[in-house]
PDB file of C-alpha atoms in Angstrom:
ATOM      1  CA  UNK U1197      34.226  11.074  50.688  1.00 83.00           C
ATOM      2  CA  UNK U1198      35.249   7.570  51.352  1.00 89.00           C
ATOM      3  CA  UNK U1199      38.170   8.922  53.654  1.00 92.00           C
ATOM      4  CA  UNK U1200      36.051  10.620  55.536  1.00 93.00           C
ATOM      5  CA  UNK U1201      33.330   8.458  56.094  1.00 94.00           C
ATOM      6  CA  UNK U1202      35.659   5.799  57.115  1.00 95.00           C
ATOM      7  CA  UNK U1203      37.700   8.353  59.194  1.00 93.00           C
ATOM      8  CA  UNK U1204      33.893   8.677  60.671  1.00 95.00           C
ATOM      9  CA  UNK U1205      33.516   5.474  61.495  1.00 95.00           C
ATOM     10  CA  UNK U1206      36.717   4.977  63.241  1.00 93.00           C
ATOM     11  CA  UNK U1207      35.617   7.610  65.497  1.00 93.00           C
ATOM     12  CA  UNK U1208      32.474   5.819  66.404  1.00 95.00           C
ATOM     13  CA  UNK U1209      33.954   2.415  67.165  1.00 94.00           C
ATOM     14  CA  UNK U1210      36.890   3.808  69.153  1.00 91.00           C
ATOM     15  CA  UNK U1211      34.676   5.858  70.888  1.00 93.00           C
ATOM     16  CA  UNK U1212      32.144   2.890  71.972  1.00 93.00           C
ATOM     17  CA  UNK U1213      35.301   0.886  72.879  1.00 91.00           C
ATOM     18  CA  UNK U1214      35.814   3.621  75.190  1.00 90.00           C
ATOM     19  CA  UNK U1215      32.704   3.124  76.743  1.00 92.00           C
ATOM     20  CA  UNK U1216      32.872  -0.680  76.739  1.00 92.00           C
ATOM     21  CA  UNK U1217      36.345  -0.694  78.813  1.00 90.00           C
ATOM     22  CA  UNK U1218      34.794   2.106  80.822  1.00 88.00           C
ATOM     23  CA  UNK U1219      31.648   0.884  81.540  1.00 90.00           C
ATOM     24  CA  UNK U1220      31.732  -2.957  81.305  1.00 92.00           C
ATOM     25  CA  UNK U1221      35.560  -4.591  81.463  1.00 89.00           C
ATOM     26  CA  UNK U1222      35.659  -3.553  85.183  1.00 88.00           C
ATOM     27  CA  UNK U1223      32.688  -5.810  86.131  1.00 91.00           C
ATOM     28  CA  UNK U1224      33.053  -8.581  83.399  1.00 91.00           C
ATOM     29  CA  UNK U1225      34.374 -11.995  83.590  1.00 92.00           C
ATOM     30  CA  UNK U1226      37.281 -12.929  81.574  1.00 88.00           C
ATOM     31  CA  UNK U1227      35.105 -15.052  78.958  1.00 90.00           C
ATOM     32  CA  UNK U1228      32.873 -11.503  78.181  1.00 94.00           C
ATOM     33  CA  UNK U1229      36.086  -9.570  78.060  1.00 91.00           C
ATOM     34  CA  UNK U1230      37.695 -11.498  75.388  1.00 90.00           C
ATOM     35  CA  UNK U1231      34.635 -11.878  73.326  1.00 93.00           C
ATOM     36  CA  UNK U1232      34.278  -7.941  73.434  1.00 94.00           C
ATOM     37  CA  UNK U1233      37.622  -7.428  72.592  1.00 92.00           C
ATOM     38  CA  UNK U1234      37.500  -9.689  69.594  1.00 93.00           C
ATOM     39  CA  UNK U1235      33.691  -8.131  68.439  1.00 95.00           C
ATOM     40  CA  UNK U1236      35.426  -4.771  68.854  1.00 94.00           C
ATOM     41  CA  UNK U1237      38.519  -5.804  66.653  1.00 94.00           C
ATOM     42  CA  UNK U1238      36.416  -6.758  63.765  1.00 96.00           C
ATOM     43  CA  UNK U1239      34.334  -3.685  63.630  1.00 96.00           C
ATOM     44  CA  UNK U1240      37.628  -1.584  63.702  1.00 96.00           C
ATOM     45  CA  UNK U1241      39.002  -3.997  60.850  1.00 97.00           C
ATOM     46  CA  UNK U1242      35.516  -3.711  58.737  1.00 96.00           C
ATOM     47  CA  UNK U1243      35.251   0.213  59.518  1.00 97.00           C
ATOM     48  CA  UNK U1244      38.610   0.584  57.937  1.00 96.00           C
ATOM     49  CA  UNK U1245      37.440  -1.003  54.643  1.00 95.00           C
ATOM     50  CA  UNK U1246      39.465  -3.931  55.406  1.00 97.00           C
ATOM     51  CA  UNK U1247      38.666  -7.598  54.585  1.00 96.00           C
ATOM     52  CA  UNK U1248      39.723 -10.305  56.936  1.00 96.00           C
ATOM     53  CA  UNK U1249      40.656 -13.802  55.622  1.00 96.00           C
ATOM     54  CA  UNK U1250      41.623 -16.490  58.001  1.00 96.00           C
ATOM     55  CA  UNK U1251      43.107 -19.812  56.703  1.00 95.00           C
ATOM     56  CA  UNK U1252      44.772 -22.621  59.622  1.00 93.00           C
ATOM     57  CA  UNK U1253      43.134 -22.431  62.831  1.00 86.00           C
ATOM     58  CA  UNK U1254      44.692 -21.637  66.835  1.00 84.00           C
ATOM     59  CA  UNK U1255      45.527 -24.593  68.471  1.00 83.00           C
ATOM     60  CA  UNK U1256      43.515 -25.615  71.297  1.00 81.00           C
ATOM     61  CA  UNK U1257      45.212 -26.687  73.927  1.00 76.00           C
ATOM     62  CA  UNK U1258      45.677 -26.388  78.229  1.00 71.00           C
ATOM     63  CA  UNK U1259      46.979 -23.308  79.181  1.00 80.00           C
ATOM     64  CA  UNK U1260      48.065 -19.727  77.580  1.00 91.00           C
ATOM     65  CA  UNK U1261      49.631 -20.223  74.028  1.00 95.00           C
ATOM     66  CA  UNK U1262      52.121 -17.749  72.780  1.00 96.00           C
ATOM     67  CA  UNK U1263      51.298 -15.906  69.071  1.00 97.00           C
ATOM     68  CA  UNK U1264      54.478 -14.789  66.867  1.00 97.00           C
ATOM     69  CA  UNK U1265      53.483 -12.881  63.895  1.00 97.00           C
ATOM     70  CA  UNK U1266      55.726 -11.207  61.149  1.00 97.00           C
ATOM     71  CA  UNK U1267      55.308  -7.341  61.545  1.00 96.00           C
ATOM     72  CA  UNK U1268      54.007  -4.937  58.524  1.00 96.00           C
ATOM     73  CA  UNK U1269      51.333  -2.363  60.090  1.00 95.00           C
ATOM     74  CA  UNK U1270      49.684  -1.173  63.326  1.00 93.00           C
ATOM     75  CA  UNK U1271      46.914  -2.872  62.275  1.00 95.00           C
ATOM     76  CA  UNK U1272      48.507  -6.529  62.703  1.00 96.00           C
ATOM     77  CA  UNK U1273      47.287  -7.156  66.458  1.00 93.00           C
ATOM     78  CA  UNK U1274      43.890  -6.242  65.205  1.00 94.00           C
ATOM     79  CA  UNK U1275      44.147  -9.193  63.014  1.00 96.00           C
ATOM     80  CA  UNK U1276      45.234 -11.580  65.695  1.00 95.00           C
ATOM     81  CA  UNK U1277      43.099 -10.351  68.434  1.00 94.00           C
ATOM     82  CA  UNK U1278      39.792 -10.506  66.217  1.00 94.00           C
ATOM     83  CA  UNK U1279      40.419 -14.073  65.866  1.00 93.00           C
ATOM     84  CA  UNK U1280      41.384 -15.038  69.411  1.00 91.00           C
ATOM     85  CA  UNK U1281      42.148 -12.893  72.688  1.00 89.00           C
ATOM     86  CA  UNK U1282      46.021 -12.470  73.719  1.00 93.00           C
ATOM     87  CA  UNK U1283      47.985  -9.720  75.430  1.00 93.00           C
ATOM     88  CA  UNK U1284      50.459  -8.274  73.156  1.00 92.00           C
ATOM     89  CA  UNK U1285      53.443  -6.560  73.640  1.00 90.00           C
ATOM     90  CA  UNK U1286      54.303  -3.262  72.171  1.00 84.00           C
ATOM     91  CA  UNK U1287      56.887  -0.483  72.346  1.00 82.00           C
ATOM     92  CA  UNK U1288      56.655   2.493  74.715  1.00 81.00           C
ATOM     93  CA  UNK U1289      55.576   5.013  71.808  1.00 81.00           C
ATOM     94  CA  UNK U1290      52.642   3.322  71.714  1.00 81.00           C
ATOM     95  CA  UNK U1291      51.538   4.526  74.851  1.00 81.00           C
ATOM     96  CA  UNK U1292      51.376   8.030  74.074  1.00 78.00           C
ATOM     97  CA  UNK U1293      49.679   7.128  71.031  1.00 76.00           C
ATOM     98  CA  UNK U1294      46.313   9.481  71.321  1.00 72.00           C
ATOM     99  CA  UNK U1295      43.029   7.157  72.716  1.00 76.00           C
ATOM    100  CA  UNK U1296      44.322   4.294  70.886  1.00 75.00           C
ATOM    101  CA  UNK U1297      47.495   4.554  73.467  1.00 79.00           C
ATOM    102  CA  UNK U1298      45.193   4.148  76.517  1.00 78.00           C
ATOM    103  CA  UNK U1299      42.995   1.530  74.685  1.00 81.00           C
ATOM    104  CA  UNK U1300      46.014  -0.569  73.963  1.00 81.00           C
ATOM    105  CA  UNK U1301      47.014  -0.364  78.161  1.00 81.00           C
ATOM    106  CA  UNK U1302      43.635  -1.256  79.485  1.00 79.00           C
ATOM    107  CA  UNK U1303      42.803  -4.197  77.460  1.00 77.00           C
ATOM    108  CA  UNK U1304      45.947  -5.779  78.621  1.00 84.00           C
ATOM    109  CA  UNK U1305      49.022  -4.535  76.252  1.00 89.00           C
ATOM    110  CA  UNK U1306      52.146  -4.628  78.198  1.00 90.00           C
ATOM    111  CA  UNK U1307      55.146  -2.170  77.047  1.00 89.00           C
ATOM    112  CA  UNK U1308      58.727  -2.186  76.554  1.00 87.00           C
ATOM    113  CA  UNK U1309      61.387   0.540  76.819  1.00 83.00           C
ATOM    114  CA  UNK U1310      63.413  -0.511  73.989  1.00 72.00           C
ATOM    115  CA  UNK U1311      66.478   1.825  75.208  1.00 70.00           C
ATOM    116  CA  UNK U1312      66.223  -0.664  78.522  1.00 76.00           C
ATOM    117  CA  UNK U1313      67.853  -3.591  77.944  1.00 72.00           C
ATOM    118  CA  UNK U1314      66.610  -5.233  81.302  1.00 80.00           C
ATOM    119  CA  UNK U1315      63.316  -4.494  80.235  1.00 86.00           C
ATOM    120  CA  UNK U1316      63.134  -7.444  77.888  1.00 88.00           C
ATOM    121  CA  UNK U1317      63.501  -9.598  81.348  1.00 89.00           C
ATOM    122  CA  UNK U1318      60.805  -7.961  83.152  1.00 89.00           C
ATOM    123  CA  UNK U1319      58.346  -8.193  79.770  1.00 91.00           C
ATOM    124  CA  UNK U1320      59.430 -11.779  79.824  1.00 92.00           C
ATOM    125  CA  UNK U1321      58.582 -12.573  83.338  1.00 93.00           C
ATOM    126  CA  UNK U1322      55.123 -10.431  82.636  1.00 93.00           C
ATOM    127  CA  UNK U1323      54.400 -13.112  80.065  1.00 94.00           C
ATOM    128  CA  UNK U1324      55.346 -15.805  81.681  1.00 95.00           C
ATOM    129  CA  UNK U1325      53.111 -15.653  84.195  1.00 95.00           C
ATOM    130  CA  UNK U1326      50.208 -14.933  81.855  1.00 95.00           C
ATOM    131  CA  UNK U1327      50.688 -18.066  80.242  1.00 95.00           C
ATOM    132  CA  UNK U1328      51.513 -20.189  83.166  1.00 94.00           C
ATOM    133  CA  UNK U1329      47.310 -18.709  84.438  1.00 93.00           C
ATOM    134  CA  UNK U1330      46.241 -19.556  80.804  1.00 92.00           C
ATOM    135  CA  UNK U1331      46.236 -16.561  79.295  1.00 93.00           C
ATOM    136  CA  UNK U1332      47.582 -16.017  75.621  1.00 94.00           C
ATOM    137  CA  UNK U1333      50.319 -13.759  74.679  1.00 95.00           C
ATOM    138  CA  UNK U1334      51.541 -12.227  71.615  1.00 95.00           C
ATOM    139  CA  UNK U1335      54.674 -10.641  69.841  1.00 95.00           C
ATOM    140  CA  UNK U1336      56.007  -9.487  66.844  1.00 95.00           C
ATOM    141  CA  UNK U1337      59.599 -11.254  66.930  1.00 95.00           C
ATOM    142  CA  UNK U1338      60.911  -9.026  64.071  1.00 93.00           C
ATOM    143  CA  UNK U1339      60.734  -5.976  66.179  1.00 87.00           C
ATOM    144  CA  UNK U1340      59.919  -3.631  64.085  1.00 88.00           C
ATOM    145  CA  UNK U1341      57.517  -3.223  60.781  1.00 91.00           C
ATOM    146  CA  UNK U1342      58.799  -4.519  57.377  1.00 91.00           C
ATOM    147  CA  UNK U1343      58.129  -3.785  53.695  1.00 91.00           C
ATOM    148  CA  UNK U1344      56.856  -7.167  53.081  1.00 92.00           C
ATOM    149  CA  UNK U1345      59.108  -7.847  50.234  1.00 93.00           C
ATOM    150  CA  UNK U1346      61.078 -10.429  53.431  1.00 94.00           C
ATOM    151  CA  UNK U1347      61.526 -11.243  56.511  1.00 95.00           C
ATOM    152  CA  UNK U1348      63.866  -9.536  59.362  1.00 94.00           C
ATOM    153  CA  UNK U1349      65.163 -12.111  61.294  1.00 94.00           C
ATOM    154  CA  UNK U1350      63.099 -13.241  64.545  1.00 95.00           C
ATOM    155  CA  UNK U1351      64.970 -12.082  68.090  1.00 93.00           C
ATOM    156  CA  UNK U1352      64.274 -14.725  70.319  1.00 93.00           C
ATOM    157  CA  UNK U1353      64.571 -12.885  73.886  1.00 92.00           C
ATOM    158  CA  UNK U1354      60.398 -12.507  74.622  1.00 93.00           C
ATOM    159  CA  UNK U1355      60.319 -16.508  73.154  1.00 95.00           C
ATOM    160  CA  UNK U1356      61.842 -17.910  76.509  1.00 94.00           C
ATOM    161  CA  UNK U1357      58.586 -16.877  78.297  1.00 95.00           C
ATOM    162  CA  UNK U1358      57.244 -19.966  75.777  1.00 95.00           C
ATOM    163  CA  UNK U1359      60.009 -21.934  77.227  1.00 94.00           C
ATOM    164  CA  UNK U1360      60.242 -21.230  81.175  1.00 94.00           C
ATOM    165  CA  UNK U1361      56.362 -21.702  80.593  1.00 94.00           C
ATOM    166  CA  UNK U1362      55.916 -24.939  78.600  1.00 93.00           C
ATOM    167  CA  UNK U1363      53.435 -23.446  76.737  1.00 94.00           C
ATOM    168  CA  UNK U1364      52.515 -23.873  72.862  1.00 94.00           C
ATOM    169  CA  UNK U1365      54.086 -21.437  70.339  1.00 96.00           C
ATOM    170  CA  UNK U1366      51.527 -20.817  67.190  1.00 96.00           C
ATOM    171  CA  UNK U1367      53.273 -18.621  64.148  1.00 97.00           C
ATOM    172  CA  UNK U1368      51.358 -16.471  62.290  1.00 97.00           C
ATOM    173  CA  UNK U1369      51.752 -15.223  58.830  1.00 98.00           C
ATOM    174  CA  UNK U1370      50.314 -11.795  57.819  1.00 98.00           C
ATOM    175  CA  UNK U1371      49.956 -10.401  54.785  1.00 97.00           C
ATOM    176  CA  UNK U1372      48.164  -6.864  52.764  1.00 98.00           C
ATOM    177  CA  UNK U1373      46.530  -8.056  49.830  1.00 97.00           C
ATOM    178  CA  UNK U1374      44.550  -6.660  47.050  1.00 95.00           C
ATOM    179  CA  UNK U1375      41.453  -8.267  44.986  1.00 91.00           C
ATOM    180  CA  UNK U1376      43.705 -10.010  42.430  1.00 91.00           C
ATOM    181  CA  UNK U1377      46.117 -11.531  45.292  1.00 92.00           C
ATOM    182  CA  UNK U1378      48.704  -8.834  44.645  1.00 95.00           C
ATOM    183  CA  UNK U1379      50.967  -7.108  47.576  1.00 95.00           C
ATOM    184  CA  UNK U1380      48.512  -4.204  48.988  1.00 96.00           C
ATOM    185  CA  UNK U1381      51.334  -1.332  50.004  1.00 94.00           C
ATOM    186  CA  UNK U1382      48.610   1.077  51.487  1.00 96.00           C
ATOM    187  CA  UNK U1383      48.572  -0.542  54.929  1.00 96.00           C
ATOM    188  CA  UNK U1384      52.724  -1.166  55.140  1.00 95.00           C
ATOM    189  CA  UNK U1385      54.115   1.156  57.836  1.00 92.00           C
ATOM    190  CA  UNK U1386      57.759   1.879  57.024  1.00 83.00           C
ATOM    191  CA  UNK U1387      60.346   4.628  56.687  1.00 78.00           C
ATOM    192  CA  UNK U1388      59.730   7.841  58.354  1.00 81.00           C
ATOM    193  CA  UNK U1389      56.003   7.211  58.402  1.00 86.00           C
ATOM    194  CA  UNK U1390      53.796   8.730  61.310  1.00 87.00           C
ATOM    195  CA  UNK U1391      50.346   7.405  62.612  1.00 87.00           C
ATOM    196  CA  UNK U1392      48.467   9.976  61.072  1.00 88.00           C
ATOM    197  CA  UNK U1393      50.076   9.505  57.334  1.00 91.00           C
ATOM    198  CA  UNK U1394      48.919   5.825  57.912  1.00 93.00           C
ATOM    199  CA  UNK U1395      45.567   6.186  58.951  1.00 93.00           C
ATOM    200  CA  UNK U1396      45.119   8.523  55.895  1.00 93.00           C
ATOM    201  CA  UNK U1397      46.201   6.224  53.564  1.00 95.00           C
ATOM    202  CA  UNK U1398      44.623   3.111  54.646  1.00 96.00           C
ATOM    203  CA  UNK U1399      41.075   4.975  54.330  1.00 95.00           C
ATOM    204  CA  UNK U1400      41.867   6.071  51.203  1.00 95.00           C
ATOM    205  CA  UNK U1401      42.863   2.892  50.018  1.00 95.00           C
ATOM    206  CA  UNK U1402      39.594   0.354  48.232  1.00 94.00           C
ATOM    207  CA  UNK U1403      40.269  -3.430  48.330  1.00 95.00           C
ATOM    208  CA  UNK U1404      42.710  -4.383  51.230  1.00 97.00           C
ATOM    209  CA  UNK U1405      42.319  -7.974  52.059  1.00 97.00           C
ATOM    210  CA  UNK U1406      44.595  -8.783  55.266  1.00 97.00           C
ATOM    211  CA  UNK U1407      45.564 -12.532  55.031  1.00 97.00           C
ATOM    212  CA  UNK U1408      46.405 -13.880  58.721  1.00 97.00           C
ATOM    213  CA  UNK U1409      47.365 -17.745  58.188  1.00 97.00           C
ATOM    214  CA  UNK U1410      47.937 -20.044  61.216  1.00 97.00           C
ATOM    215  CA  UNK U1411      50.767 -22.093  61.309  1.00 96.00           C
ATOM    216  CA  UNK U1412      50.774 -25.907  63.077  1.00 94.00           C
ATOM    217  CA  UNK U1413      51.782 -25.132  66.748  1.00 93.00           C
ATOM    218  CA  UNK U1414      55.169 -25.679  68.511  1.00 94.00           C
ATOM    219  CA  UNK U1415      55.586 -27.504  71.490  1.00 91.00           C
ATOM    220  CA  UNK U1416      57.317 -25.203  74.125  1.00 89.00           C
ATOM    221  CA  UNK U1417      59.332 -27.473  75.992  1.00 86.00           C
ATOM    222  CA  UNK U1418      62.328 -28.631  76.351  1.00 86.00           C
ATOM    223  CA  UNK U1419      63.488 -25.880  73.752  1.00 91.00           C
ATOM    224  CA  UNK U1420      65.815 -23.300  73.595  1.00 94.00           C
ATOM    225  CA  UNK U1421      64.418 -19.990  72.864  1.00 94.00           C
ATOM    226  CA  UNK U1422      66.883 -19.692  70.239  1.00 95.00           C
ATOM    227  CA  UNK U1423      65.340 -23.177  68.586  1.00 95.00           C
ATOM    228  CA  UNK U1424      61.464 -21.697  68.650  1.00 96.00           C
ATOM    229  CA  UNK U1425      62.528 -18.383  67.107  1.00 96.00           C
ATOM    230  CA  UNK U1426      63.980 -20.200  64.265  1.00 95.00           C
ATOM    231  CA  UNK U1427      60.805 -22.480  63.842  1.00 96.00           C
ATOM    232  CA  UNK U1428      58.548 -19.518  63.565  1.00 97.00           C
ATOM    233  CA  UNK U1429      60.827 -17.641  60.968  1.00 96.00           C
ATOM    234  CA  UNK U1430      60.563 -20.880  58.943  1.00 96.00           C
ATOM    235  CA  UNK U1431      57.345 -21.278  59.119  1.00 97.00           C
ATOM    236  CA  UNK U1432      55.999 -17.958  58.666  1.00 97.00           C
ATOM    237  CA  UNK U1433      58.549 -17.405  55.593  1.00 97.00           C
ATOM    238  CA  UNK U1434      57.085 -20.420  54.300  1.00 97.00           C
ATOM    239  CA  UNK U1435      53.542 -19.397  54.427  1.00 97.00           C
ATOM    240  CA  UNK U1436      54.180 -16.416  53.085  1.00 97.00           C
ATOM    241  CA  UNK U1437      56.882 -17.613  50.468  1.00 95.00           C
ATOM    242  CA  UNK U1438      59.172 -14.692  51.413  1.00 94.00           C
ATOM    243  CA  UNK U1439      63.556 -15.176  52.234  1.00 93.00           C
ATOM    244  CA  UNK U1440      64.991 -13.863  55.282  1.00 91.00           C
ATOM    245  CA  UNK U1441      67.137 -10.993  55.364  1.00 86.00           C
ATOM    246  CA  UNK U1442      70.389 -12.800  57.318  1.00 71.00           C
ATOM    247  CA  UNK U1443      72.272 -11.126  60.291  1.00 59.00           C
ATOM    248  CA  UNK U1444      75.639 -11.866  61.541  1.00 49.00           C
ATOM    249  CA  UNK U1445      75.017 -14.776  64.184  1.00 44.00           C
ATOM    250  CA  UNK U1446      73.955 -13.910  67.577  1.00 47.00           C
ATOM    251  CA  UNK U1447      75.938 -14.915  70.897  1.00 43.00           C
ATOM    252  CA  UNK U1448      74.987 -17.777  72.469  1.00 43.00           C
ATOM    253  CA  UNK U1449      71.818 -18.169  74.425  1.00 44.00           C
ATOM    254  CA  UNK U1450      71.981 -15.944  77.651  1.00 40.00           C
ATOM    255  CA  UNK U1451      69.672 -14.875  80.604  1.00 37.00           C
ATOM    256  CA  UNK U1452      65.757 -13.874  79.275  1.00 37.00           C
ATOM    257  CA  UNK U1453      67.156 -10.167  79.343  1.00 39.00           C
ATOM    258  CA  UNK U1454      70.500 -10.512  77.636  1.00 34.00           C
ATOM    259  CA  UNK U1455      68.742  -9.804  73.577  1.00 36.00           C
ATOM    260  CA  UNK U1456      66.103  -8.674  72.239  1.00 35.00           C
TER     261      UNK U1456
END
């Protein structure tokens, strides 16, 4: 009964956010967009059964600030954008992704074909714009979900838009939680795991608290990409208290499209 009546209520709110991109973001101003967007966010989040707890707060500061959060669950942008508005990136799958797909394209996610490696240049030049007219951008620097037990570490390609931009770089810790402050596996998206099997058990699940912590801001300039993707990893690994799962080291730092 509880799966149902959340699955319900899903229903409802995607279906008036339907209406409100339909029907209002053509004619609205920025400002009433963004507000929307994050109003919209939180009734997805409470539908859901989930409980949102904020600690640290976005910098405020001139111009478009770039978000980097770890990666566990399709909910995660939900997190960030019910907190403050920012055009994400995420991969081309998405896209075809039923409603929720064309949702994601017309309130401002841009996508990547992973399989193209020039495509990381033209996402990068898509962002750097953005935050060069004062819009905020986010990205999951990881790349892909993980199981929450550590980080994967954070490609720093989509982090020279930050750079070529001289915009502010906030990391953000997330986290699935239950009651008692334990690790909440219901919302985790990993393996072999389809959309559907997630959905089903997230509203089956009681008690999810999603922690989203805001780390202190990083100044943009006069940095290498390389040098902010590092400074997120170790702050978000901090927040969270998690290691790093090591890589071989990367080649030097290239043009905006030479690694994701």
């Amino acid at each position: 009964m509880l799966r149902v009546l959340r699955l319900g209520g899903a229903v409802v709110v995607v279906l008036m956010g339907l209406l409100i991109l339909v029907g209002v973001f053509p004619w609205a101003s920025r400002t009433l967009r963004q507000a929307l967007t994050m109003r919209w966010s939180r009734a997805l989040l409470a539908t859901l059964g989930i409980r949102l707890r904020v600690s640290g707060v976005p910098p405020e500061v001139a111009g478009g600030v770039m978000f980097a959060a770890n990666h566990l669950s399709w909910l995660d942008p939900f997190l960030v954008l019910a907190n403050c508005p920012a055009h994400f990136v995420a991969k081309s799958e998405v896209r075809n992704w039923p409603v929720l797909g064309w949702l994601a394209a017309q309130s401002g996610t841009l996508f990547i074909e992973r399989e193209r490696r020039h495509d990381v240049g033209r996402i990068s030049a898509s962002f750097t714009e953005l935050l060069r007219a004062g819009n905020n951008v986010a990205l999951f620097p990881e790349s892909t979900t993980g199981d929450g037990a550590a980080l994967n570490p954070f490609k720093p390609a989509l982090l020279q838009a930050a750079c070529a931009s001289n915009a502010h770089l906030c990391p953000v810790a997330i986290r699935y939680v239950n009651q008692a402050g334990r690790p909440h596996a219901a919302p985790v998206w990993v393996g072999d795991m389809n959309f559907a099997d997630s959905i089903l058990r997230i509203t089956a699940a009681r008690g999810i608290v999603a922690e989203l912590i805001f780390c202190p801001h990083i100044a943009g300039a006069y940095q290498t990409r390389r040098a902010l993707a590092l400074q997120a990893e170790t702050a978000i690994a901090i927040a969270l208290s998690l290691p790093v799962r090591r890589t071989p080291p990367e080649t030097p730092d290239g043009p905006p499209d030479a690694a994701q």
